[in-house]
Short mmCIF file of C-alpha atoms and ligand atoms in Angstrom, two decimals:
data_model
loop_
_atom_site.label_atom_id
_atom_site.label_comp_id
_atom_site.label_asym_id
_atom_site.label_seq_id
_atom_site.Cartn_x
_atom_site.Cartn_y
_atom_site.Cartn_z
CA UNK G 1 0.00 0.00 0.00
CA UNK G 2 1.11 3.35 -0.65
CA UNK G 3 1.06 6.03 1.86
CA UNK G 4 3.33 8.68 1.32
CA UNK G 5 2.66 12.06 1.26
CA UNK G 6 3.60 13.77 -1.69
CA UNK G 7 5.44 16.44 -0.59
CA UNK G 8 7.52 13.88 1.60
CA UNK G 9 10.11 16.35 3.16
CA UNK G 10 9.52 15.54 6.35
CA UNK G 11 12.10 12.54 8.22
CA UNK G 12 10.78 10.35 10.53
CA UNK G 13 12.52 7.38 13.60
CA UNK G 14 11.87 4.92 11.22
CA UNK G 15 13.36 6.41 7.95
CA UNK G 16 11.41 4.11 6.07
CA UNK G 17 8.46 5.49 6.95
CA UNK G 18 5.08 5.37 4.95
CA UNK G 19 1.83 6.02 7.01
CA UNK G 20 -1.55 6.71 6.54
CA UNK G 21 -1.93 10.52 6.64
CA UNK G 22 -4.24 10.95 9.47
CA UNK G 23 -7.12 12.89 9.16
CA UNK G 24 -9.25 13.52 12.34
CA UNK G 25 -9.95 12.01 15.46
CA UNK G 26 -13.16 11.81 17.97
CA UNK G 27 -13.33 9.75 21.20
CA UNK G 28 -11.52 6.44 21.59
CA UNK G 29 -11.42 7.04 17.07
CA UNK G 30 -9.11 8.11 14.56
CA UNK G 31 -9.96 8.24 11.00
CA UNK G 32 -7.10 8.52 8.07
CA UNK G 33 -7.85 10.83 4.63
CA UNK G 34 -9.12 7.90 3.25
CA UNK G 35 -12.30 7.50 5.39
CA UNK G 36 -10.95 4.24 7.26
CA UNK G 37 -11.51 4.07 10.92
CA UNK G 38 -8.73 3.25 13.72
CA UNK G 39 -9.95 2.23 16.95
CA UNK G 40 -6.63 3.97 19.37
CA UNK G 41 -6.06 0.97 21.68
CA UNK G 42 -3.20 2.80 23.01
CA UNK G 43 -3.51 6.48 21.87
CA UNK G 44 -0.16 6.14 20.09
CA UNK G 45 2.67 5.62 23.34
CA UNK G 46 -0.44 5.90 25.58
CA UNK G 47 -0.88 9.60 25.41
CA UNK G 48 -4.97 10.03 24.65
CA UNK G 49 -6.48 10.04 28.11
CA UNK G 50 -9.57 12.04 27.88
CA UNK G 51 -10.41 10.68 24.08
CA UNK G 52 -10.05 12.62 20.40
CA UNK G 53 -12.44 15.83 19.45
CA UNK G 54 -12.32 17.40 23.21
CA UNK G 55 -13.75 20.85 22.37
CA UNK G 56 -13.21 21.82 26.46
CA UNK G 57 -9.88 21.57 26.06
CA UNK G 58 -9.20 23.13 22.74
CA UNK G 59 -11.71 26.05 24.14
CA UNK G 60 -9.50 26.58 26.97
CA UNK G 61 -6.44 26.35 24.85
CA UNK G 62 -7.48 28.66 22.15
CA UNK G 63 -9.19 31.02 25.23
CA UNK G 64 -5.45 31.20 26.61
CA UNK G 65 -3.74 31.53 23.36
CA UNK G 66 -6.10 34.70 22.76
CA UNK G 67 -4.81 37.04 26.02
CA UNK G 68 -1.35 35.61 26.07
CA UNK G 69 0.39 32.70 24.22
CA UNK G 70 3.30 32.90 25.55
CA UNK G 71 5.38 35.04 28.38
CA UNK G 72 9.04 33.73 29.21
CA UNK G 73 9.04 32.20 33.34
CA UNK G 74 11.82 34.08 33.97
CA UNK G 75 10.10 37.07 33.60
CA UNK G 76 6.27 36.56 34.26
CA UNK G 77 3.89 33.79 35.86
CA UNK G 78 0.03 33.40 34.94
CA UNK G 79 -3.19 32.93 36.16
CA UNK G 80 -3.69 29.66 34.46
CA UNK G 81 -0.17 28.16 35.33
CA UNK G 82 -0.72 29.23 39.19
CA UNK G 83 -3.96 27.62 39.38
CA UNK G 84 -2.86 24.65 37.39
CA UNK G 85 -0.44 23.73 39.39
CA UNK G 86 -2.05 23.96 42.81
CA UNK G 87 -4.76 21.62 41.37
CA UNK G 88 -2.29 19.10 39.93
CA UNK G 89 -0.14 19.59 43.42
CA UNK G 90 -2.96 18.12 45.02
CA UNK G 91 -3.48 15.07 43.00
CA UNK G 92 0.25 13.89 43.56
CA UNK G 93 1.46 11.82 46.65
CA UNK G 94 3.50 14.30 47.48
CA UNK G 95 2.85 16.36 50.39
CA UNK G 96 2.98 20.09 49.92
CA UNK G 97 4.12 19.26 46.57
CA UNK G 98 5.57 22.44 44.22
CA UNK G 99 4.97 21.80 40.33
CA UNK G 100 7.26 22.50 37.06
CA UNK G 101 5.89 22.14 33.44
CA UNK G 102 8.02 21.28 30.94
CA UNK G 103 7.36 19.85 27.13
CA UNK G 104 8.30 16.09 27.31
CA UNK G 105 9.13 13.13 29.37
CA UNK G 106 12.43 13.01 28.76
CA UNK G 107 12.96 17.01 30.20
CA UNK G 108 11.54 16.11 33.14
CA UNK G 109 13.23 13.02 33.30
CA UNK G 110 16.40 15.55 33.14
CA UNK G 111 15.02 18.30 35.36
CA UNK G 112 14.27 15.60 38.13
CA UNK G 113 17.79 14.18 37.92
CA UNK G 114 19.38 17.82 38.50
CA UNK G 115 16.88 18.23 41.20
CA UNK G 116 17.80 15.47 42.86
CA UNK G 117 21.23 16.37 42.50
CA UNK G 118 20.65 20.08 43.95
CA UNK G 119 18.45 18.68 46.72
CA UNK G 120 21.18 16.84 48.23
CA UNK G 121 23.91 19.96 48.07
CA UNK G 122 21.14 22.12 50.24
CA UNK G 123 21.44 19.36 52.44
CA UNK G 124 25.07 19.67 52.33
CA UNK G 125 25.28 16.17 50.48
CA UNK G 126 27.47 17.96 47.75
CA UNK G 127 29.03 14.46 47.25
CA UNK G 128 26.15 12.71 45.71
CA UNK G 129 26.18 13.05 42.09
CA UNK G 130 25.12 9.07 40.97
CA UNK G 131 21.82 8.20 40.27
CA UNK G 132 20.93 4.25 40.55
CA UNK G 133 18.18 3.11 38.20
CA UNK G 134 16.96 0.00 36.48
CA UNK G 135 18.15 -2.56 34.26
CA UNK G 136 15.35 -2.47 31.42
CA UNK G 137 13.99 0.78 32.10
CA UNK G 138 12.87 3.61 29.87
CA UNK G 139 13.30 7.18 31.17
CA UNK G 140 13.45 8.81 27.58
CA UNK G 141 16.19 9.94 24.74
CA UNK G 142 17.98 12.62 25.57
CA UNK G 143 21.20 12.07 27.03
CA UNK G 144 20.94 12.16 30.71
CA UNK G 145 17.53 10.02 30.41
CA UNK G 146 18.89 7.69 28.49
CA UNK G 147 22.07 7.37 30.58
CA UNK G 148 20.18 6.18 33.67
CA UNK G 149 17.19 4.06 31.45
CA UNK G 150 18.21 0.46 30.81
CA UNK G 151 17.28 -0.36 27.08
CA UNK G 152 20.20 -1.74 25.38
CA UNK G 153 19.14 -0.93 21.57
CA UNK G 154 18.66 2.32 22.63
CA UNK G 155 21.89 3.38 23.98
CA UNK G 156 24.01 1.29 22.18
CA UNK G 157 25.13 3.67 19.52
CA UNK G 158 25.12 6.80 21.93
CA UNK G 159 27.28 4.62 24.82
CA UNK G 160 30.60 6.62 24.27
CA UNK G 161 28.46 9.84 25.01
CA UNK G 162 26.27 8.56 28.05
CA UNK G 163 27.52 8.99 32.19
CA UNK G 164 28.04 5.57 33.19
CA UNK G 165 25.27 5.49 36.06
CA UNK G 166 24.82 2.13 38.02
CA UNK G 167 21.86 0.12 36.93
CA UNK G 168 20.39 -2.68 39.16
CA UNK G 169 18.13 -5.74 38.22
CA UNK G 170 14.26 -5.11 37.36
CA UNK G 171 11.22 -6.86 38.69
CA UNK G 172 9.60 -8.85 35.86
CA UNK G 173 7.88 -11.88 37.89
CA UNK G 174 6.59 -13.77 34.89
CA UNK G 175 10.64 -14.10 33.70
CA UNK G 176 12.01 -14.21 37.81
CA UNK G 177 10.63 -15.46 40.62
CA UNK G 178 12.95 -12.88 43.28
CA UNK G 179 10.74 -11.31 46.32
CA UNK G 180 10.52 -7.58 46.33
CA UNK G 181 12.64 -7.72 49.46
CA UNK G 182 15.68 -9.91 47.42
CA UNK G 183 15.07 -7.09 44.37
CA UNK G 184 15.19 -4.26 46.32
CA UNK G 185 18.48 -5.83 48.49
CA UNK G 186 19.95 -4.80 45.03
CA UNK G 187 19.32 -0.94 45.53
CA UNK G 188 21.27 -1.62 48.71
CA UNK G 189 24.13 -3.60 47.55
CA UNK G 190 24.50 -0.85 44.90
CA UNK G 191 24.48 1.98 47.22
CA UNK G 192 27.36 0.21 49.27
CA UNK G 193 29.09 -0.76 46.03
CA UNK G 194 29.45 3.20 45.25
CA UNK G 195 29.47 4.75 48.38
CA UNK G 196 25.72 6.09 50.11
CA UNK G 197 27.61 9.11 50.40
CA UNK G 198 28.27 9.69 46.31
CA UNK G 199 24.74 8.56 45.62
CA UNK G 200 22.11 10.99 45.22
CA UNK G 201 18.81 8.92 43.89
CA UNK G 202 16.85 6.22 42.39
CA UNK G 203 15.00 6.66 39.41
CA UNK G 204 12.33 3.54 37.96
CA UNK G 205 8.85 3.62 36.96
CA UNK G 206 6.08 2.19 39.19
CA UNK G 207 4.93 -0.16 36.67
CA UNK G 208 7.21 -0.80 33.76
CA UNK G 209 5.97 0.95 30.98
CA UNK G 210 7.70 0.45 27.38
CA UNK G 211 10.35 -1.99 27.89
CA UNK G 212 8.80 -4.21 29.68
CA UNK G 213 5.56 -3.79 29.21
CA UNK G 214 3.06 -3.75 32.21
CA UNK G 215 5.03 -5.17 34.43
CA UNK G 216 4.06 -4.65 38.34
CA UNK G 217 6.45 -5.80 41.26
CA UNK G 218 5.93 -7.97 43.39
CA UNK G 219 3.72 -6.67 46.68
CA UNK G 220 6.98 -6.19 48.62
CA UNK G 221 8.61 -4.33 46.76
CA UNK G 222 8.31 -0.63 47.07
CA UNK G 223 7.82 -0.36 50.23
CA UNK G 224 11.24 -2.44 50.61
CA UNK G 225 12.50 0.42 48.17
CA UNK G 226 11.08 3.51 50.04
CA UNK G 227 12.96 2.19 53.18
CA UNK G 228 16.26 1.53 51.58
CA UNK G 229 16.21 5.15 50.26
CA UNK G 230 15.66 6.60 53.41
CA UNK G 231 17.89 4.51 55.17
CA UNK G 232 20.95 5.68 52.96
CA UNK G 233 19.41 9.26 52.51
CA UNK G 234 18.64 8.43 49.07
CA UNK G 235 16.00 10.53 47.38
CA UNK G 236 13.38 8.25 45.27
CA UNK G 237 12.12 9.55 42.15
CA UNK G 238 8.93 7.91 40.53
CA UNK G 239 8.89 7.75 36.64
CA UNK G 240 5.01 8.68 36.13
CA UNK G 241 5.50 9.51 32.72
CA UNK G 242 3.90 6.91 31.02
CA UNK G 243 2.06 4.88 33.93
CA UNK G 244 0.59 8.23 36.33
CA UNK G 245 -2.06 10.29 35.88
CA UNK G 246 -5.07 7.57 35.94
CA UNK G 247 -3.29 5.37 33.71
CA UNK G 248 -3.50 1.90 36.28
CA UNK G 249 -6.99 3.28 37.97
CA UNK G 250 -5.30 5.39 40.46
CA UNK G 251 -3.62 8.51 39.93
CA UNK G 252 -0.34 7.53 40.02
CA UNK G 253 1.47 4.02 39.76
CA UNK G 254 3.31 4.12 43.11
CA UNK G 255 -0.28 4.39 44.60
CA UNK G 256 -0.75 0.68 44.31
CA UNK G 257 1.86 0.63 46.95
CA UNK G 258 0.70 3.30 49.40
CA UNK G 259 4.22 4.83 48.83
CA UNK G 260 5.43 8.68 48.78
CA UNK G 261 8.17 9.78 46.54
CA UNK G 262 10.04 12.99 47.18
CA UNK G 263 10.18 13.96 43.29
CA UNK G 264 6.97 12.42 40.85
CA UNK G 265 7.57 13.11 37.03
CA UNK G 266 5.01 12.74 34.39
CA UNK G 267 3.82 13.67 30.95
CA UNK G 268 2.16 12.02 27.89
CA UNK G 269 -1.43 11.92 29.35
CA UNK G 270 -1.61 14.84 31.51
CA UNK G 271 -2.67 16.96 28.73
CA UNK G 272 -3.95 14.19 26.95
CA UNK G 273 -2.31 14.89 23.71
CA UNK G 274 -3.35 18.67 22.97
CA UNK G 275 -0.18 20.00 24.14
CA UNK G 276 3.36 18.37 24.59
CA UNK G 277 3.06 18.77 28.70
CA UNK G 278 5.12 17.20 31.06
CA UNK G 279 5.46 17.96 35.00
CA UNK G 280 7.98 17.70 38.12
CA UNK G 281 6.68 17.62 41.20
CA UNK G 282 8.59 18.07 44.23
CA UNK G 283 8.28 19.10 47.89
CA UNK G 284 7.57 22.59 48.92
CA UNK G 285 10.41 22.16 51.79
CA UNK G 286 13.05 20.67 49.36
CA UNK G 287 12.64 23.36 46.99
CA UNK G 288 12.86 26.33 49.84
CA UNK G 289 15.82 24.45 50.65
CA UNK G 290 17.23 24.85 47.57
CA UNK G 291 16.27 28.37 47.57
CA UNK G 292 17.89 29.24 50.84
CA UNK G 293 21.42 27.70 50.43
CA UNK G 294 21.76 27.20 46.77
CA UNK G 295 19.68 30.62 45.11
CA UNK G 296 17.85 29.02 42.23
CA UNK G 297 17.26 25.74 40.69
CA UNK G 298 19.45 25.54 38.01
CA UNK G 299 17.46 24.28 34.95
CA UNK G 300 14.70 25.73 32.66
CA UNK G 301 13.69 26.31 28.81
CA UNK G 302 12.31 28.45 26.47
CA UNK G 303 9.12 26.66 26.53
CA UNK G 304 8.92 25.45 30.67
CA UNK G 305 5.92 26.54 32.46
CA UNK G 306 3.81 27.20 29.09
CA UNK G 307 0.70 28.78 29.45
CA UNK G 308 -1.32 27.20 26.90
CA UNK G 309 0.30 23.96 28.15
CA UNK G 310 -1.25 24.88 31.30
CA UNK G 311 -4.72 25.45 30.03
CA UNK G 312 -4.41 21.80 28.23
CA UNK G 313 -3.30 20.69 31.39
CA UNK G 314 -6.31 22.17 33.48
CA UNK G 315 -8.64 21.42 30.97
CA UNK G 316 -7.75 17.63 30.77
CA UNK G 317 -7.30 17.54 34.94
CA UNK G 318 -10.96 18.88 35.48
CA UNK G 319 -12.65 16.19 32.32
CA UNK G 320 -10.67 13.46 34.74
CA UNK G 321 -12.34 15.04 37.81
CA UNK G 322 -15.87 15.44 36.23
CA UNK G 323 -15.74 12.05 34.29
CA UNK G 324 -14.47 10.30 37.62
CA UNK G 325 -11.98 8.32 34.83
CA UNK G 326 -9.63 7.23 37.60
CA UNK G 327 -12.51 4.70 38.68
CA UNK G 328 -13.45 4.57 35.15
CA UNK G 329 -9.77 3.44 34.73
CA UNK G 330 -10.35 0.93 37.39
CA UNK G 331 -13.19 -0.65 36.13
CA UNK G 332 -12.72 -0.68 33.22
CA UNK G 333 -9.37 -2.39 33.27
CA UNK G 334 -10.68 -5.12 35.06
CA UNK G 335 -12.94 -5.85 31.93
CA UNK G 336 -10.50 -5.16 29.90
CA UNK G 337 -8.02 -7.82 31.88
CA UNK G 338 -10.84 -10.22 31.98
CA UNK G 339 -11.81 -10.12 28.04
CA UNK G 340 -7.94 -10.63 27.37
CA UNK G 341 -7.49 -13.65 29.44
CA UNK G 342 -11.12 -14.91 28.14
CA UNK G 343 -9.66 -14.46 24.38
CA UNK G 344 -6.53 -14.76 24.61
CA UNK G 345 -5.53 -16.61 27.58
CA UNK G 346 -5.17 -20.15 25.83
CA UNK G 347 -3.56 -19.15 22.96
CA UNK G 348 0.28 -21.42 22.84
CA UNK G 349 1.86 -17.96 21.70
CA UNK G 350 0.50 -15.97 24.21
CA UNK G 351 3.05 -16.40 27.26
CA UNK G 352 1.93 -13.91 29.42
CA UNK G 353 -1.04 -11.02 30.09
CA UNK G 354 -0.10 -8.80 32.81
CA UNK G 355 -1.77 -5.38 33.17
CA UNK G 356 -3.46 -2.79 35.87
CA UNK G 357 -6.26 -0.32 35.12
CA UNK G 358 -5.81 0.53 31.47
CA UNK G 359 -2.81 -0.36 30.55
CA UNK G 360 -1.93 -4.30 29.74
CA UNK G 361 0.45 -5.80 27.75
CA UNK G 362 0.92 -9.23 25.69
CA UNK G 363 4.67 -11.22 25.75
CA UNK G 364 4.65 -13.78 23.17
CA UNK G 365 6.53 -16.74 23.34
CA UNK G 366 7.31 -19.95 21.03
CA UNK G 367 6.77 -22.24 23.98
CA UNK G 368 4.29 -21.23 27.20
CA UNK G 369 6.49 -24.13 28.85
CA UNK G 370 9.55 -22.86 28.50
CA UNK G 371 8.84 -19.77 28.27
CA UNK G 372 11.55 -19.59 24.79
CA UNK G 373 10.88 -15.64 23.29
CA UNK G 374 10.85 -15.29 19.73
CA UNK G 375 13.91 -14.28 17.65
CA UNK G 376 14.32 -10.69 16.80
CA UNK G 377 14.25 -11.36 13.51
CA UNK G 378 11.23 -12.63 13.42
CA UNK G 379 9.81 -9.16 14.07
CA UNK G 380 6.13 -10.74 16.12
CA UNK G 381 5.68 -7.77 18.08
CA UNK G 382 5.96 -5.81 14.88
CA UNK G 383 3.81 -7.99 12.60
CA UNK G 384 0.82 -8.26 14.71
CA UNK G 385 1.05 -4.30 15.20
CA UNK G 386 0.76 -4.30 11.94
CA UNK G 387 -2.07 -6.67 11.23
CA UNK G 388 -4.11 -5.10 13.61
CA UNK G 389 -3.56 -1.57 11.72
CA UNK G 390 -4.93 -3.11 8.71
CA UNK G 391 -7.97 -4.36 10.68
CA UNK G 392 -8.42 -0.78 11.85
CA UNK G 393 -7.29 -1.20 15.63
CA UNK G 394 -3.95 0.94 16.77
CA UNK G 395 -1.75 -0.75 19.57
CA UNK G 396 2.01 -0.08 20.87
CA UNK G 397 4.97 -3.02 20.03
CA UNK G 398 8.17 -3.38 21.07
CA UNK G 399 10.79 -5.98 21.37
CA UNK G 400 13.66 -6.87 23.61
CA UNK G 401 11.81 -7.70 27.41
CA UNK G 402 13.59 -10.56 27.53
CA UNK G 403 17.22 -9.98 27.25
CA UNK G 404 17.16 -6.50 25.05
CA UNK G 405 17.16 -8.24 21.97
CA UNK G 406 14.45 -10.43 21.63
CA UNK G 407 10.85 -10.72 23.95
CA UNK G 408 7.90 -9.66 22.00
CA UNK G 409 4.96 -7.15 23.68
CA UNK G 410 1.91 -5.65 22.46
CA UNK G 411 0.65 -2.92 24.54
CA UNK G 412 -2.45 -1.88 25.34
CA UNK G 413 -3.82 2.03 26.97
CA UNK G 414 -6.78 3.59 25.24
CA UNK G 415 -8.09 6.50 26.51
CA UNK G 416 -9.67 6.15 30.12
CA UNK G 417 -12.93 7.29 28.59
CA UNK G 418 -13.59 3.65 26.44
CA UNK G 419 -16.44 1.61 27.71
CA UNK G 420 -17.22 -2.13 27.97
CA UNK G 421 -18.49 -2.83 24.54
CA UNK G 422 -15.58 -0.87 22.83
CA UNK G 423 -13.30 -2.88 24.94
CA UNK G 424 -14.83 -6.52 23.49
CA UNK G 425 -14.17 -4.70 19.99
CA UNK G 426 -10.53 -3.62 20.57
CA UNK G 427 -10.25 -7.10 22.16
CA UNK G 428 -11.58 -8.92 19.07
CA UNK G 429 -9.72 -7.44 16.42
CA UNK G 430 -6.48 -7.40 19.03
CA UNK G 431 -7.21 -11.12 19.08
CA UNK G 432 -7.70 -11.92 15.16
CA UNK G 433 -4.76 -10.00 14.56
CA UNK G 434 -2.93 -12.17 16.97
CA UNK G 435 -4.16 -15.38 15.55
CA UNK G 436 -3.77 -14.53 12.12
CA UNK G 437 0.20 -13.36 12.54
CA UNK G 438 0.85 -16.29 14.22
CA UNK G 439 -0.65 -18.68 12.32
CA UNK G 440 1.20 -17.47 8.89
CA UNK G 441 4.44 -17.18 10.90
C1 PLP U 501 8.45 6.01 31.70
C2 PLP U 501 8.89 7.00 30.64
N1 PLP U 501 9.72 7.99 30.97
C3 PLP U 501 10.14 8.91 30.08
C4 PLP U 501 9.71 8.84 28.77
C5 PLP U 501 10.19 9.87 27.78
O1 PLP U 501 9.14 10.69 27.41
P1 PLP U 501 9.19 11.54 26.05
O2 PLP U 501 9.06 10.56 24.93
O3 PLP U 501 8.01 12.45 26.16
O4 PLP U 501 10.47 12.28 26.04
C6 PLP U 501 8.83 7.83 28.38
C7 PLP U 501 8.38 7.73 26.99
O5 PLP U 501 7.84 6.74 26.55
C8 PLP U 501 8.41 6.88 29.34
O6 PLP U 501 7.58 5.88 29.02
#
């Protein structure tokens, strides 16, 4: 089939790129210029929380953009970012919590790492530069995120240019069976492998978003974590990028676990697509630190604490408030989980379903017994992406759980507005694209 626009000067991640041009979107819907319709099963990287075709929020955007589009942070604030950002502090689990916008995961990913950094030197830790994270983590591209995530493809051709930053095992109990206690003991043995006194954080996401692909810890676990990092004077930062902001049916991830984080980052659904938007929230007392020994924090951008972004932001927060979607989340996930496992759950390929709230995820395998992944080469993950495009369903793919390399997932996070009976629909075609790939492998 062929795609390509005609003017073609645009270059895309994949340089052989040759979509659909996409033509419009409304609720859990897009629709391409051709008239064919796309149920978004994951709103691209799980972005589209609050649906497609939200006049509210491009009201409030375009009400914003009207009296002021844009004022540098340095030299003004705004109504809209003020109240924003009192309303989001509240949602967070962190107390008396102080809010930054930014544009993308990976900034915040950034800002949180230098935060954590300038945390510690107001608390006279001006030793503690290293940042622990996770072996098969995602924490985005840019340098600094992609020197503490732990996706070998990724960094491989940037490794000469990334900070060599200590990475410890991941949970991923359908591949090991290790308590949360014995994973966690990790964090510890790498804090007295570099010295508590060099180390200033951990950085991981609550439930493994991109490389692993739904994957919760074990009960144990965090709270195991939360201890260790206070025992060491470690701050913890929670990756909410991807898995926050109603996501698993509660606000954030690390609710699951009843445990507070000193710095929270998130994007992709907190504006729910209308605005690149992403967030750092941190404690009011850690940032007056900051301000009383060190003068400022020492990070920003052109584009940080964007007022439109704000509006998106507030507009999408109060549709989550008013729709109750968190709950919606909740409930809905559990049919979702159910209709997966009822579909899906004896098929010989399909090794494991894992998911919470809204977001699940397929592994395939060649042998449920063994658990033996797919080659690479064999591209699964890709191909049944793929086949359910051309049924009209969108879902997210990606390869390498297993070992970096091979370990095939399909994702699934549609916005938190779908109901029951599109959920059997995105399950059905999910499932004949899966049986069709696999049976002309
Ligand atoms: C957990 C997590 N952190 C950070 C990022 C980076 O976000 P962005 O792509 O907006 O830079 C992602 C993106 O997928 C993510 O899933």
């Amino acid at each position: 089939m062929k795609h390509a626009h005609p003017f073609g000067s645009v270059f895309y991640r994949k340089l052989d790129h040759n979509r659909p041009v996409v033509s419009h979107g409304q609720g859990i819907y897009l629709y391409d210029e051709t008239g064919k319709r796309y149920l978004d099963g994951s709103g691209g990287p799980l972005v589209v929380n609050v649906g497609h075709g939200r006049s509210e929020i491009v009201q409030a955007m375009a009400n914003q953009a009207m009296a002021v589009a844009y004022a540098h942070a340095i030299m003004f604030t705004s109504e809209v970012l003020e109240t924003y950002s009192q309303e989001l502090a509240a949602v967070t689990p962190i107390e008396d919590a102080r809010i930054f916008l930014l544009s993308s995961g990976s900034e915040v990913v950034e800002g949180a790492l230098k935060l954590a950094r300038q945390i510690q030197m107001a608390r006279g830790e001006s030793e503690r530069h290293l940042i622990i994270s996770r072996s098969m983590s995602y924490h985005g591209m840019t340098l600094g995120a992609l020197s503490v995530s732990g996706r070998p493809g990724l960094r491989r051709p940037y490794l000469p240019m990334l900070r060599d930053m200590p990475h410890i095992q991941h949970p991923y109990p359908y591949r090991n069976d290790l308590s949360g206690c014995e994973l966690a003991g990790r964090l510890e043995e790498a804090i007295l492998v570099h010295g508590a006194s060099d180390v200033a954080a951990f950085i991981a996401e609550p439930i493994s978003g991109a490389s692993l692909g739904a994957v919760a810890p074990p009960d144990d676990y965090w709270p195991a974590i939360r201890q260790i990092c206070d025992r060491y004077g470690v701050l913890l930062i929670v990756d909410e990028v991807l898995c926050g902001m109603g996501r698993t049916g509660r606000w954030w991830g690390i609710q699951h676990w009843n445990v507070a984080p000193d710095i929270l980052v998130t994007s992709k659904g907190i504006a729910g697509g209308y605005f690149p938007l992403a967030a750092i929230a941190a404690r009011r007392s850690d940032i007056d630190a900051i301000a009383d020994s060190l003068g400022d924090y020492n990070h920003g951008g052109t584009f940080s604490h964007h007022a439109v972004g704000a509006a998106a932001g507030r507009a999408t927060l109060q549709i989550m408030h008013q729709e109750n979607l968190v709950q919606h989340a909740a409930l809905m996930g559990e049919a979702l989980g159910q209709r997966l496992h009822a579909r899906l759950g004896n098929h010989p390929s399909v090794g494991d379903i894992r998911g919470r709230g809204l977001f699940w995820a397929l592994e395939f395998v060649q042998n449920r017994e063994t658990k033996l992944p797919f080659p690479a080469r064999q591209k699964v993950a890709w191909r049944i992406w793929e086949s359910a495009f051309q049924l009209g369903l969108v879902v997210y793919y990606s390869q390498g759980c297993v070992d970096g390399q091979d370990g095939d997932l399909i994702m699934i996070g549609p916005p938190l507005i779908i109901s029951e009976e599109q959920i059997n629909e995105l399950v059905d075609l999910l499932a004949m694209a899966v049986e069709d790939t696999l049976a002309n492998l």
